[in-house]
Amino acid sequence: MLFLKHCNKTFLLLLLAVFSLYIQPGFAAGPSSAEYGVVLNLSGKQRMLSQKMSKEVMLVAIGINLDK
C-alpha cells in the first residue's frame, strides 16, 4: 500500500489503460456461441463412437460375436 500512496493519479490511470488494452483482445478473440455448438456436437459424436467401440471390445472379450 505504501507504493500506491506515492504514485500520482496520472500514472495509475495510465497503468489501468495499458492493462485494459492488454486483456481486451483476449475477450474479443474468444469463440462465438455458434463455434461452441460445433465443438459440443463434435465432442458428443466422439463420445458416442468411443462408447460404441468400448461395447464392441467388451462383447468380443466375453466371447459374443454379433457378426453372423
PQR file with spaces between the fields and no chain letter, atoms N, CA, C, O and H, PARSE charges and radii, in Angstrom:
ATOM       1  N    MET     1       0.821   -1.197    0.000 -0.4000 1.5000
ATOM       2  CA   MET     1       0.000    0.000    0.000 -0.0000 2.0000
ATOM       3  C    MET     1       0.860    1.254    0.000  0.5500 1.7000
ATOM       4  O    MET     1       0.416    2.310   -0.451 -0.5500 1.4000
ATOM       5  N    LEU     2       2.060    1.151    0.491 -0.4000 1.5000
ATOM       6  CA   LEU     2       2.937    2.315    0.522 -0.0000 2.0000
ATOM       7  C    LEU     2       3.254    2.781   -0.889  0.5500 1.7000
ATOM       8  O    LEU     2       3.419    3.978   -1.125 -0.5500 1.4000
ATOM       9  H    LEU     2       2.421    0.294    0.857  0.4000 1.0000
ATOM      10  N    PHE     3       3.339    1.850   -1.828 -0.4000 1.5000
ATOM      11  CA   PHE     3       3.616    2.193   -3.219 -0.0000 2.0000
ATOM      12  C    PHE     3       2.492    3.044   -3.800  0.5500 1.7000
ATOM      13  O    PHE     3       2.755    3.998   -4.532 -0.5500 1.4000
ATOM      14  H    PHE     3       3.205    0.878   -1.637  0.4000 1.0000
ATOM      15  N    LEU     4       1.241    2.708   -3.483 -0.4000 1.5000
ATOM      16  CA   LEU     4       0.104    3.445   -4.027 -0.0000 2.0000
ATOM      17  C    LEU     4       0.024    4.863   -3.490  0.5500 1.7000
ATOM      18  O    LEU     4      -0.481    5.748   -4.182 -0.5500 1.4000
ATOM      19  H    LEU     4       1.028    1.932   -2.889  0.4000 1.0000
ATOM      20  N    LYS     5       0.500    5.105   -2.291 -0.4000 1.5000
ATOM      21  CA   LYS     5       0.467    6.454   -1.725 -0.0000 2.0000
ATOM      22  C    LYS     5       1.417    7.384   -2.459  0.5500 1.7000
ATOM      23  O    LYS     5       1.166    8.587   -2.535 -0.5500 1.4000
ATOM      24  H    LYS     5       0.910    4.387   -1.729  0.4000 1.0000
ATOM      25  N    HIS     6       2.504    6.847   -3.000 -0.4000 1.5000
ATOM      26  CA   HIS     6       3.497    7.683   -3.665 -0.0000 2.0000
ATOM      27  C    HIS     6       3.222    7.860   -5.156  0.5500 1.7000
ATOM      28  O    HIS     6       3.817    8.738   -5.781 -0.5500 1.4000
ATOM      29  H    HIS     6       2.708    5.870   -2.938  0.4000 1.0000
ATOM      30  N    CYS     7       2.354    7.066   -5.735 -0.4000 1.5000
ATOM      31  CA   CYS     7       2.044    7.188   -7.163 -0.0000 2.0000
ATOM      32  C    CYS     7       1.003    8.275   -7.368  0.5500 1.7000
ATOM      33  O    CYS     7       0.090    8.444   -6.560 -0.5500 1.4000
ATOM      34  H    CYS     7       1.871    6.352   -5.228  0.4000 1.0000
ATOM      35  N    ASN     8       1.156    9.001   -8.452 -0.4000 1.5000
ATOM      36  CA   ASN     8       0.145   10.015   -8.731 -0.0000 2.0000
ATOM      37  C    ASN     8      -0.985    9.417   -9.560  0.5500 1.7000
ATOM      38  O    ASN     8      -0.870    8.303  -10.070 -0.5500 1.4000
ATOM      39  H    ASN     8       1.898    8.864   -9.108  0.4000 1.0000
ATOM      40  N    LYS     9      -2.058   10.153   -9.687 -0.4000 1.5000
ATOM      41  CA   LYS     9      -3.243    9.643  -10.368 -0.0000 2.0000
ATOM      42  C    LYS     9      -2.988    9.411  -11.851  0.5500 1.7000
ATOM      43  O    LYS     9      -3.553    8.483  -12.430 -0.5500 1.4000
ATOM      44  H    LYS     9      -2.151   11.058   -9.273  0.4000 1.0000
ATOM      45  N    THR    10      -2.160   10.221  -12.471 -0.4000 1.5000
ATOM      46  CA   THR    10      -1.878   10.067  -13.897 -0.0000 2.0000
ATOM      47  C    THR    10      -1.214    8.727  -14.167  0.5500 1.7000
ATOM      48  O    THR    10      -1.571    8.031  -15.118 -0.5500 1.4000
ATOM      49  H    THR    10      -1.701   10.975  -12.000  0.4000 1.0000
ATOM      50  N    PHE    11      -0.260    8.369  -13.342 -0.4000 1.5000
ATOM      51  CA   PHE    11       0.427    7.096  -13.510 -0.0000 2.0000
ATOM      52  C    PHE    11      -0.536    5.928  -13.333  0.5500 1.7000
ATOM      53  O    PHE    11      -0.487    4.962  -14.094 -0.5500 1.4000
ATOM      54  H    PHE    11       0.030    8.933  -12.569  0.4000 1.0000
ATOM      55  N    LEU    12      -1.405    6.010  -12.338 -0.4000 1.5000
ATOM      56  CA   LEU    12      -2.357    4.932  -12.097 -0.0000 2.0000
ATOM      57  C    LEU    12      -3.361    4.812  -13.242  0.5500 1.7000
ATOM      58  O    LEU    12      -3.725    3.700  -13.625 -0.5500 1.4000
ATOM      59  H    LEU    12      -1.445    6.795  -11.719  0.4000 1.0000
ATOM      60  N    LEU    13      -3.817    5.944  -13.795 -0.4000 1.5000
ATOM      61  CA   LEU    13      -4.733    5.889  -14.934 -0.0000 2.0000
ATOM      62  C    LEU    13      -4.046    5.310  -16.164  0.5500 1.7000
ATOM      63  O    LEU    13      -4.652    4.545  -16.913 -0.5500 1.4000
ATOM      64  H    LEU    13      -3.522    6.847  -13.484  0.4000 1.0000
ATOM      65  N    LEU    14      -2.797    5.670  -16.370 -0.4000 1.5000
ATOM      66  CA   LEU    14      -2.039    5.124  -17.491 -0.0000 2.0000
ATOM      67  C    LEU    14      -1.858    3.615  -17.328  0.5500 1.7000
ATOM      68  O    LEU    14      -2.007    2.860  -18.289 -0.5500 1.4000
ATOM      69  H    LEU    14      -2.305    6.292  -15.761  0.4000 1.0000
ATOM      70  N    LEU    15      -1.546    3.193  -16.138 -0.4000 1.5000
ATOM      71  CA   LEU    15      -1.389    1.771  -15.856 -0.0000 2.0000
ATOM      72  C    LEU    15      -2.701    1.017  -16.086  0.5500 1.7000
ATOM      73  O    LEU    15      -2.696   -0.082  -16.641 -0.5500 1.4000
ATOM      74  H    LEU    15      -1.425    3.806  -15.358  0.4000 1.0000
ATOM      75  N    LEU    16      -3.809    1.596  -15.666 -0.4000 1.5000
ATOM      76  CA   LEU    16      -5.118    0.984  -15.874 -0.0000 2.0000
ATOM      77  C    LEU    16      -5.450    0.892  -17.359  0.5500 1.7000
ATOM      78  O    LEU    16      -5.985   -0.122  -17.807 -0.5500 1.4000
ATOM      79  H    LEU    16      -3.814    2.489  -15.215  0.4000 1.0000
ATOM      80  N    ALA    17      -5.143    1.928  -18.126 -0.4000 1.5000
ATOM      81  CA   ALA    17      -5.414    1.924  -19.567 -0.0000 2.0000
ATOM      82  C    ALA    17      -4.591    0.855  -20.275  0.5500 1.7000
ATOM      83  O    ALA    17      -5.110    0.142  -21.133 -0.5500 1.4000
ATOM      84  H    ALA    17      -4.708    2.752  -17.762  0.4000 1.0000
ATOM      85  N    VAL    18      -3.325    0.740  -19.927 -0.4000 1.5000
ATOM      86  CA   VAL    18      -2.464   -0.271  -20.550 -0.0000 2.0000
ATOM      87  C    VAL    18      -2.956   -1.669  -20.196  0.5500 1.7000
ATOM      88  O    VAL    18      -2.985   -2.554  -21.051 -0.5500 1.4000
ATOM      89  H    VAL    18      -2.903    1.320  -19.230  0.4000 1.0000
ATOM      90  N    PHE    19      -3.333   -1.865  -18.969 -0.4000 1.5000
ATOM      91  CA   PHE    19      -3.828   -3.172  -18.540 -0.0000 2.0000
ATOM      92  C    PHE    19      -5.122   -3.533  -19.257  0.5500 1.7000
ATOM      93  O    PHE    19      -5.289   -4.674  -19.688 -0.5500 1.4000
ATOM      94  H    PHE    19      -3.309   -1.146  -18.274  0.4000 1.0000
ATOM      95  N    SER    20      -6.045   -2.573  -19.390 -0.4000 1.5000
ATOM      96  CA   SER    20      -7.316   -2.870  -20.059 -0.0000 2.0000
ATOM      97  C    SER    20      -7.109   -3.151  -21.538  0.5500 1.7000
ATOM      98  O    SER    20      -7.827   -3.977  -22.102 -0.5500 1.4000
ATOM      99  H    SER    20      -5.909   -1.646  -19.040  0.4000 1.0000
ATOM     100  N    LEU    21      -6.154   -2.495  -22.185 -0.4000 1.5000
ATOM     101  CA   LEU    21      -5.856   -2.787  -23.585 -0.0000 2.0000
ATOM     102  C    LEU    21      -5.191   -4.148  -23.729  0.5500 1.7000
ATOM     103  O    LEU    21      -5.325   -4.803  -24.763 -0.5500 1.4000
ATOM     104  H    LEU    21      -5.571   -1.824  -21.727  0.4000 1.0000
ATOM     105  N    TYR    22      -4.491   -4.561  -22.717 -0.4000 1.5000
ATOM     106  CA   TYR    22      -3.807   -5.855  -22.749 -0.0000 2.0000
ATOM     107  C    TYR    22      -4.795   -7.010  -22.661  0.5500 1.7000
ATOM     108  O    TYR    22      -4.629   -8.009  -23.360 -0.5500 1.4000
ATOM     109  H    TYR    22      -4.383   -4.029  -21.878  0.4000 1.0000
ATOM     110  N    ILE    23      -5.819   -6.896  -21.818 -0.4000 1.5000
ATOM     111  CA   ILE    23      -6.735   -8.023  -21.626 -0.0000 2.0000
ATOM     112  C    ILE    23      -7.915   -8.003  -22.583  0.5500 1.7000
ATOM     113  O    ILE    23      -8.560   -9.038  -22.755 -0.5500 1.4000
ATOM     114  H    ILE    23      -5.954   -6.085  -21.250  0.4000 1.0000
ATOM     115  N    GLN    24      -8.228   -6.888  -23.209 -0.4000 1.5000
ATOM     116  CA   GLN    24      -9.397   -6.806  -24.075 -0.0000 2.0000
ATOM     117  C    GLN    24      -9.324   -7.728  -25.288  0.5500 1.7000
ATOM     118  O    GLN    24     -10.335   -8.363  -25.589 -0.5500 1.4000
ATOM     119  H    GLN    24      -7.705   -6.048  -23.069  0.4000 1.0000
ATOM     120  N    PRO    25      -8.205   -7.852  -26.010 -0.5600 1.5000
ATOM     121  CA   PRO    25      -8.189   -8.737  -27.183  0.2800 2.0000
ATOM     122  C    PRO    25      -8.473  -10.194  -26.846  0.5500 1.7000
ATOM     123  O    PRO    25      -8.972  -10.932  -27.696 -0.5500 1.4000
ATOM     124  N    GLY    26      -8.176  -10.614  -25.658 -0.4000 1.5000
ATOM     125  CA   GLY    26      -8.468  -11.986  -25.262 -0.0000 2.0000
ATOM     126  C    GLY    26      -9.958  -12.272  -25.247  0.5500 1.7000
ATOM     127  O    GLY    26     -10.389  -13.366  -25.611 -0.5500 1.4000
ATOM     128  H    GLY    26      -7.771  -10.015  -24.967  0.4000 1.0000
ATOM     129  N    PHE    27     -10.737  -11.301  -24.831 -0.4000 1.5000
ATOM     130  CA   PHE    27     -12.183  -11.491  -24.817 -0.0000 2.0000
ATOM     131  C    PHE    27     -12.769  -11.377  -26.217  0.5500 1.7000
ATOM     132  O    PHE    27     -13.720  -12.085  -26.548 -0.5500 1.4000
ATOM     133  H    PHE    27     -10.387  -10.412  -24.535  0.4000 1.0000
ATOM     134  N    ALA    28     -12.223  -10.509  -27.031 -0.4000 1.5000
ATOM     135  CA   ALA    28     -12.745  -10.319  -28.387 -0.0000 2.0000
ATOM     136  C    ALA    28     -12.429  -11.518  -29.273  0.5500 1.7000
ATOM     137  O    ALA    28     -13.186  -11.812  -30.199 -0.5500 1.4000
ATOM     138  H    ALA    28     -11.450   -9.934  -26.762  0.4000 1.0000
ATOM     139  N    ALA    29     -11.337  -12.210  -29.011 -0.4000 1.5000
ATOM     140  CA   ALA    29     -10.921  -13.324  -29.861 -0.0000 2.0000
ATOM     141  C    ALA    29     -11.513  -14.656  -29.415  0.5500 1.7000
ATOM     142  O    ALA    29     -11.216  -15.694  -30.006 -0.5500 1.4000
ATOM     143  H    ALA    29     -10.722  -11.972  -28.259  0.4000 1.0000
ATOM     144  N    GLY    30     -12.331  -14.638  -28.397 -0.4000 1.5000
ATOM     145  CA   GLY    30     -12.913  -15.877  -27.902 -0.0000 2.0000
ATOM     146  C    GLY    30     -13.916  -16.459  -28.875  0.5500 1.7000
ATOM     147  O    GLY    30     -14.434  -15.749  -29.738 -0.5500 1.4000
ATOM     148  H    GLY    30     -12.572  -13.795  -27.916  0.4000 1.0000
ATOM     149  N    PRO    31     -14.193  -17.743  -28.742 -0.5600 1.5000
ATOM     150  CA   PRO    31     -15.124  -18.398  -29.666  0.2800 2.0000
ATOM     151  C    PRO    31     -16.553  -17.896  -29.481  0.5500 1.7000
ATOM     152  O    PRO    31     -16.957  -17.541  -28.373 -0.5500 1.4000
ATOM     153  N    SER    32     -17.303  -17.872  -30.560 -0.4000 1.5000
ATOM     154  CA   SER    32     -18.694  -17.441  -30.505 -0.0000 2.0000
ATOM     155  C    SER    32     -19.572  -18.606  -30.045  0.5500 1.7000
ATOM     156  O    SER    32     -19.103  -19.737  -29.913 -0.5500 1.4000
ATOM     157  H    SER    32     -16.974  -18.160  -31.459  0.4000 1.0000
ATOM     158  N    SER    33     -20.830  -18.318  -29.807 -0.4000 1.5000
ATOM     159  CA   SER    33     -21.735  -19.379  -29.352 -0.0000 2.0000
ATOM     160  C    SER    33     -21.963  -20.414  -30.450  0.5500 1.7000
ATOM     161  O    SER    33     -22.186  -21.588  -30.154 -0.5500 1.4000
ATOM     162  H    SER    33     -21.211  -17.400  -29.914  0.4000 1.0000
ATOM     163  N    ALA    34     -21.908  -19.989  -31.719 -0.4000 1.5000
ATOM     164  CA   ALA    34     -22.045  -20.951  -32.818 -0.0000 2.0000
ATOM     165  C    ALA    34     -20.862  -21.915  -32.835  0.5500 1.7000
ATOM     166  O    ALA    34     -21.032  -23.108  -33.087 -0.5500 1.4000
ATOM     167  H    ALA    34     -21.727  -19.036  -31.959  0.4000 1.0000
ATOM     168  N    GLU    35     -19.666  -21.396  -32.566 -0.4000 1.5000
ATOM     169  CA   GLU    35     -18.486  -22.263  -32.521 -0.0000 2.0000
ATOM     170  C    GLU    35     -18.560  -23.216  -31.343  0.5500 1.7000
ATOM     171  O    GLU    35     -18.133  -24.366  -31.447 -0.5500 1.4000
ATOM     172  H    GLU    35     -19.529  -20.427  -32.361  0.4000 1.0000
ATOM     173  N    TYR    36     -19.100  -22.747  -30.217 -0.4000 1.5000
ATOM     174  CA   TYR    36     -19.283  -23.643  -29.077 -0.0000 2.0000
ATOM     175  C    TYR    36     -20.236  -24.779  -29.442  0.5500 1.7000
ATOM     176  O    TYR    36     -20.033  -25.919  -29.023 -0.5500 1.4000
ATOM     177  H    TYR    36     -19.446  -21.813  -30.132  0.4000 1.0000
ATOM     178  N    GLY    37     -21.272  -24.475  -30.217 -0.4000 1.5000
ATOM     179  CA   GLY    37     -22.212  -25.506  -30.643 -0.0000 2.0000
ATOM     180  C    GLY    37     -21.550  -26.562  -31.497  0.5500 1.7000
ATOM     181  O    GLY    37     -21.813  -27.754  -31.332 -0.5500 1.4000
ATOM     182  H    GLY    37     -21.438  -23.549  -30.556  0.4000 1.0000
ATOM     183  N    VAL    38     -20.694  -26.136  -32.408 -0.4000 1.5000
ATOM     184  CA   VAL    38     -19.984  -27.084  -33.275 -0.0000 2.0000
ATOM     185  C    VAL    38     -19.074  -27.977  -32.443  0.5500 1.7000
ATOM     186  O    VAL    38     -19.030  -29.191  -32.645 -0.5500 1.4000
ATOM     187  H    VAL    38     -20.481  -25.168  -32.542  0.4000 1.0000
ATOM     188  N    VAL    39     -18.353  -27.374  -31.512 -0.4000 1.5000
ATOM     189  CA   VAL    39     -17.436  -28.142  -30.659 -0.0000 2.0000
ATOM     190  C    VAL    39     -18.221  -29.117  -29.788  0.5500 1.7000
ATOM     191  O    VAL    39     -17.802  -30.259  -29.598 -0.5500 1.4000
ATOM     192  H    VAL    39     -18.389  -26.388  -31.348  0.4000 1.0000
ATOM     193  N    LEU    40     -19.341  -28.676  -29.268 -0.4000 1.5000
ATOM     194  CA   LEU    40     -20.152  -29.543  -28.411 -0.0000 2.0000
ATOM     195  C    LEU    40     -20.716  -30.721  -29.199  0.5500 1.7000
ATOM     196  O    LEU    40     -20.719  -31.848  -28.705 -0.5500 1.4000
ATOM     197  H    LEU    40     -19.681  -27.749  -29.423  0.4000 1.0000
ATOM     198  N    ASN    41     -21.192  -30.472  -30.417 -0.4000 1.5000
ATOM     199  CA   ASN    41     -21.704  -31.568  -31.245 -0.0000 2.0000
ATOM     200  C    ASN    41     -20.604  -32.554  -31.602  0.5500 1.7000
ATOM     201  O    ASN    41     -20.824  -33.765  -31.586 -0.5500 1.4000
ATOM     202  H    ASN    41     -21.190  -29.556  -30.818  0.4000 1.0000
ATOM     203  N    LEU    42     -19.427  -32.046  -31.921 -0.4000 1.5000
ATOM     204  CA   LEU    42     -18.308  -32.920  -32.259 -0.0000 2.0000
ATOM     205  C    LEU    42     -17.904  -33.777  -31.066  0.5500 1.7000
ATOM     206  O    LEU    42     -17.634  -34.968  -31.217 -0.5500 1.4000
ATOM     207  H    LEU    42     -19.248  -31.062  -31.934  0.4000 1.0000
ATOM     208  N    SER    43     -17.862  -33.176  -29.884 -0.4000 1.5000
ATOM     209  CA   SER    43     -17.483  -33.958  -28.706 -0.0000 2.0000
ATOM     210  C    SER    43     -18.544  -35.009  -28.387  0.5500 1.7000
ATOM     211  O    SER    43     -18.210  -36.096  -27.915 -0.5500 1.4000
ATOM     212  H    SER    43     -18.081  -32.208  -29.761  0.4000 1.0000
ATOM     213  N    GLY    44     -19.814  -34.702  -28.640 -0.4000 1.5000
ATOM     214  CA   GLY    44     -20.871  -35.691  -28.438 -0.0000 2.0000
ATOM     215  C    GLY    44     -20.728  -36.872  -29.385  0.5500 1.7000
ATOM     216  O    GLY    44     -20.919  -38.019  -28.983 -0.5500 1.4000
ATOM     217  H    GLY    44     -20.085  -33.819  -29.024  0.4000 1.0000
ATOM     218  N    LYS    45     -20.394  -36.597  -30.643 -0.4000 1.5000
ATOM     219  CA   LYS    45     -20.183  -37.679  -31.616 -0.0000 2.0000
ATOM     220  C    LYS    45     -18.986  -38.537  -31.228  0.5500 1.7000
ATOM     221  O    LYS    45     -19.031  -39.762  -31.339 -0.5500 1.4000
ATOM     222  H    LYS    45     -20.239  -35.665  -30.970  0.4000 1.0000
ATOM     223  N    GLN    46     -17.912  -37.888  -30.772 -0.4000 1.5000
ATOM     224  CA   GLN    46     -16.727  -38.638  -30.361 -0.0000 2.0000
ATOM     225  C    GLN    46     -17.032  -39.517  -29.157  0.5500 1.7000
ATOM     226  O    GLN    46     -16.560  -40.651  -29.085 -0.5500 1.4000
ATOM     227  H    GLN    46     -17.876  -36.892  -30.682  0.4000 1.0000
ATOM     228  N    ARG    47     -17.813  -39.010  -28.214 -0.4000 1.5000
ATOM     229  CA   ARG    47     -18.189  -39.804  -27.044 -0.0000 2.0000
ATOM     230  C    ARG    47     -19.022  -41.007  -27.467  0.5500 1.7000
ATOM     231  O    ARG    47     -18.795  -42.119  -26.989 -0.5500 1.4000
ATOM     232  H    ARG    47     -18.197  -38.089  -28.273  0.4000 1.0000
ATOM     233  N    MET    48     -19.987  -40.791  -28.364 -0.4000 1.5000
ATOM     234  CA   MET    48     -20.828  -41.882  -28.838 -0.0000 2.0000
ATOM     235  C    MET    48     -19.992  -42.964  -29.516  0.5500 1.7000
ATOM     236  O    MET    48     -20.193  -44.152  -29.262 -0.5500 1.4000
ATOM     237  H    MET    48     -20.171  -39.888  -28.752  0.4000 1.0000
ATOM     238  N    LEU    49     -19.059  -42.562  -30.375 -0.4000 1.5000
ATOM     239  CA   LEU    49     -18.230  -43.543  -31.074 -0.0000 2.0000
ATOM     240  C    LEU    49     -17.320  -44.301  -30.114  0.5500 1.7000
ATOM     241  O    LEU    49     -17.125  -45.506  -30.270 -0.5500 1.4000
ATOM     242  H    LEU    49     -18.896  -41.597  -30.581  0.4000 1.0000
ATOM     243  N    SER    50     -16.763  -43.610  -29.124 -0.4000 1.5000
ATOM     244  CA   SER    50     -15.892  -44.306  -28.174 -0.0000 2.0000
ATOM     245  C    SER    50     -16.695  -45.290  -27.325  0.5500 1.7000
ATOM     246  O    SER    50     -16.188  -46.361  -26.990 -0.5500 1.4000
ATOM     247  H    SER    50     -16.922  -42.630  -28.997  0.4000 1.0000
ATOM     248  N    GLN    51     -17.928  -44.954  -26.974 -0.4000 1.5000
ATOM     249  CA   GLN    51     -18.774  -45.886  -26.225 -0.0000 2.0000
ATOM     250  C    GLN    51     -19.141  -47.092  -27.081  0.5500 1.7000
ATOM     251  O    GLN    51     -19.174  -48.219  -26.587 -0.5500 1.4000
ATOM     252  H    GLN    51     -18.340  -44.085  -27.246  0.4000 1.0000
ATOM     253  N    LYS    52     -19.415  -46.860  -28.356 -0.4000 1.5000
ATOM     254  CA   LYS    52     -19.753  -47.961  -29.262 -0.0000 2.0000
ATOM     255  C    LYS    52     -18.566  -48.900  -29.430  0.5500 1.7000
ATOM     256  O    LYS    52     -18.732  -50.120  -29.435 -0.5500 1.4000
ATOM     257  H    LYS    52     -19.388  -45.945  -28.757  0.4000 1.0000
ATOM     258  N    MET    53     -17.368  -48.335  -29.568 -0.4000 1.5000
ATOM     259  CA   MET    53     -16.166  -49.165  -29.707 -0.0000 2.0000
ATOM     260  C    MET    53     -15.894  -49.942  -28.423  0.5500 1.7000
ATOM     261  O    MET    53     -15.514  -51.112  -28.476 -0.5500 1.4000
ATOM     262  H    MET    53     -17.233  -47.345  -29.564  0.4000 1.0000
ATOM     263  N    SER    54     -16.086  -49.304  -27.277 -0.4000 1.5000
ATOM     264  CA   SER    54     -15.876  -49.990  -25.998 -0.0000 2.0000
ATOM     265  C    SER    54     -16.846  -51.152  -25.840  0.5500 1.7000
ATOM     266  O    SER    54     -16.468  -52.220  -25.358 -0.5500 1.4000
ATOM     267  H    SER    54     -16.395  -48.354  -27.234  0.4000 1.0000
ATOM     268  N    LYS    55     -18.081  -50.947  -26.240 -0.4000 1.5000
ATOM     269  CA   LYS    55     -19.085  -52.011  -26.164 -0.0000 2.0000
ATOM     270  C    LYS    55     -18.681  -53.192  -27.037  0.5500 1.7000
ATOM     271  O    LYS    55     -18.776  -54.342  -26.607 -0.5500 1.4000
ATOM     272  H    LYS    55     -18.388  -50.080  -26.631  0.4000 1.0000
ATOM     273  N    GLU    56     -18.234  -52.918  -28.254 -0.4000 1.5000
ATOM     274  CA   GLU    56     -17.815  -53.990  -29.158 -0.0000 2.0000
ATOM     275  C    GLU    56     -16.622  -54.757  -28.594  0.5500 1.7000
ATOM     276  O    GLU    56     -16.578  -55.984  -28.684 -0.5500 1.4000
ATOM     277  H    GLU    56     -18.157  -51.984  -28.603  0.4000 1.0000
ATOM     278  N    VAL    57     -15.664  -54.051  -28.018 -0.4000 1.5000
ATOM     279  CA   VAL    57     -14.487  -54.703  -27.434 -0.0000 2.0000
ATOM     280  C    VAL    57     -14.904  -55.588  -26.267  0.5500 1.7000
ATOM     281  O    VAL    57     -14.410  -56.707  -26.134 -0.5500 1.4000
ATOM     282  H    VAL    57     -15.700  -53.054  -27.945  0.4000 1.0000
ATOM     283  N    MET    58     -15.800  -55.105  -25.426 -0.4000 1.5000
ATOM     284  CA   MET    58     -16.248  -55.907  -24.288 -0.0000 2.0000
ATOM     285  C    MET    58     -17.009  -57.150  -24.747  0.5500 1.7000
ATOM     286  O    MET    58     -16.850  -58.223  -24.165 -0.5500 1.4000
ATOM     287  H    MET    58     -16.201  -54.196  -25.534  0.4000 1.0000
ATOM     288  N    LEU    59     -17.840  -57.012  -25.793 -0.4000 1.5000
ATOM     289  CA   LEU    59     -18.569  -58.177  -26.301 -0.0000 2.0000
ATOM     290  C    LEU    59     -17.613  -59.215  -26.872  0.5500 1.7000
ATOM     291  O    LEU    59     -17.800  -60.412  -26.655 -0.5500 1.4000
ATOM     292  H    LEU    59     -17.969  -56.140  -26.266  0.4000 1.0000
ATOM     293  N    VAL    60     -16.601  -58.777  -27.593 -0.4000 1.5000
ATOM     294  CA   VAL    60     -15.601  -59.709  -28.134 -0.0000 2.0000
ATOM     295  C    VAL    60     -14.823  -60.353  -26.996  0.5500 1.7000
ATOM     296  O    VAL    60     -14.503  -61.539  -27.063 -0.5500 1.4000
ATOM     297  H    VAL    60     -16.449  -57.804  -27.770  0.4000 1.0000
ATOM     298  N    ALA    61     -14.514  -59.589  -25.951 -0.4000 1.5000
ATOM     299  CA   ALA    61     -13.733  -60.110  -24.830 -0.0000 2.0000
ATOM     300  C    ALA    61     -14.475  -61.217  -24.081  0.5500 1.7000
ATOM     301  O    ALA    61     -13.847  -62.145  -23.571 -0.5500 1.4000
ATOM     302  H    ALA    61     -14.774  -58.625  -25.897  0.4000 1.0000
ATOM     303  N    ILE    62     -15.796  -61.129  -24.009 -0.4000 1.5000
ATOM     304  CA   ILE    62     -16.541  -62.174  -23.297 -0.0000 2.0000
ATOM     305  C    ILE    62     -17.038  -63.269  -24.234  0.5500 1.7000
ATOM     306  O    ILE    62     -17.732  -64.191  -23.806 -0.5500 1.4000
ATOM     307  H    ILE    62     -16.306  -60.376  -24.423  0.4000 1.0000
ATOM     308  N    GLY    63     -16.682  -63.167  -25.511 -0.4000 1.5000
ATOM     309  CA   GLY    63     -16.965  -64.254  -26.442 -0.0000 2.0000
ATOM     310  C    GLY    63     -18.247  -64.131  -27.232  0.5500 1.7000
ATOM     311  O    GLY    63     -18.675  -65.103  -27.854 -0.5500 1.4000
ATOM     312  H    GLY    63     -16.118  -62.418  -25.859  0.4000 1.0000
ATOM     313  N    ILE    64     -18.862  -62.988  -27.229 -0.4000 1.5000
ATOM     314  CA   ILE    64     -20.088  -62.792  -28.002 -0.0000 2.0000
ATOM     315  C    ILE    64     -19.715  -62.146  -29.324  0.5500 1.7000
ATOM     316  O    ILE    64     -19.125  -61.066  -29.355 -0.5500 1.4000
ATOM     317  H    ILE    64     -18.514  -62.199  -26.724  0.4000 1.0000
ATOM     318  N    ASN    65     -20.065  -62.818  -30.419 -0.4000 1.5000
ATOM     319  CA   ASN    65     -19.775  -62.296  -31.747 -0.0000 2.0000
ATOM     320  C    ASN    65     -21.100  -61.990  -32.429  0.5500 1.7000
ATOM     321  O    ASN    65     -21.890  -62.901  -32.680 -0.5500 1.4000
ATOM     322  H    ASN    65     -20.544  -63.696  -30.394  0.4000 1.0000
ATOM     323  N    LEU    66     -21.352  -60.731  -32.729 -0.4000 1.5000
ATOM     324  CA   LEU    66     -22.617  -60.339  -33.335 -0.0000 2.0000
ATOM     325  C    LEU    66     -22.602  -60.455  -34.848  0.5500 1.7000
ATOM     326  O    LEU    66     -23.656  -60.361  -35.478 -0.5500 1.4000
ATOM     327  H    LEU    66     -20.711  -59.991  -32.525  0.4000 1.0000
ATOM     328  N    ASP    67     -21.429  -60.660  -35.454 -0.4000 1.5000
ATOM     329  CA   ASP    67     -21.348  -60.840  -36.904 -0.0000 2.0000
ATOM     330  C    ASP    67     -21.850  -62.234  -37.253  0.5500 1.7000
ATOM     331  O    ASP    67     -21.345  -63.228  -36.731 -0.5500 1.4000
ATOM     332  H    ASP    67     -20.573  -60.736  -34.942  0.4000 1.0000
ATOM     333  N    LYS    68     -22.827  -62.307  -38.119 -0.4000 1.5000
ATOM     334  CA   LYS    68     -23.405  -63.618  -38.460 -0.0000 2.0000
ATOM     335  C    LYS    68     -23.146  -63.961  -39.893  0.5500 1.7000
ATOM     336  O    LYS    68     -23.557  -65.024  -40.357 -0.5500 1.4000
ATOM     337  H    LYS    68     -23.237  -61.500  -38.543  0.4000 1.0000
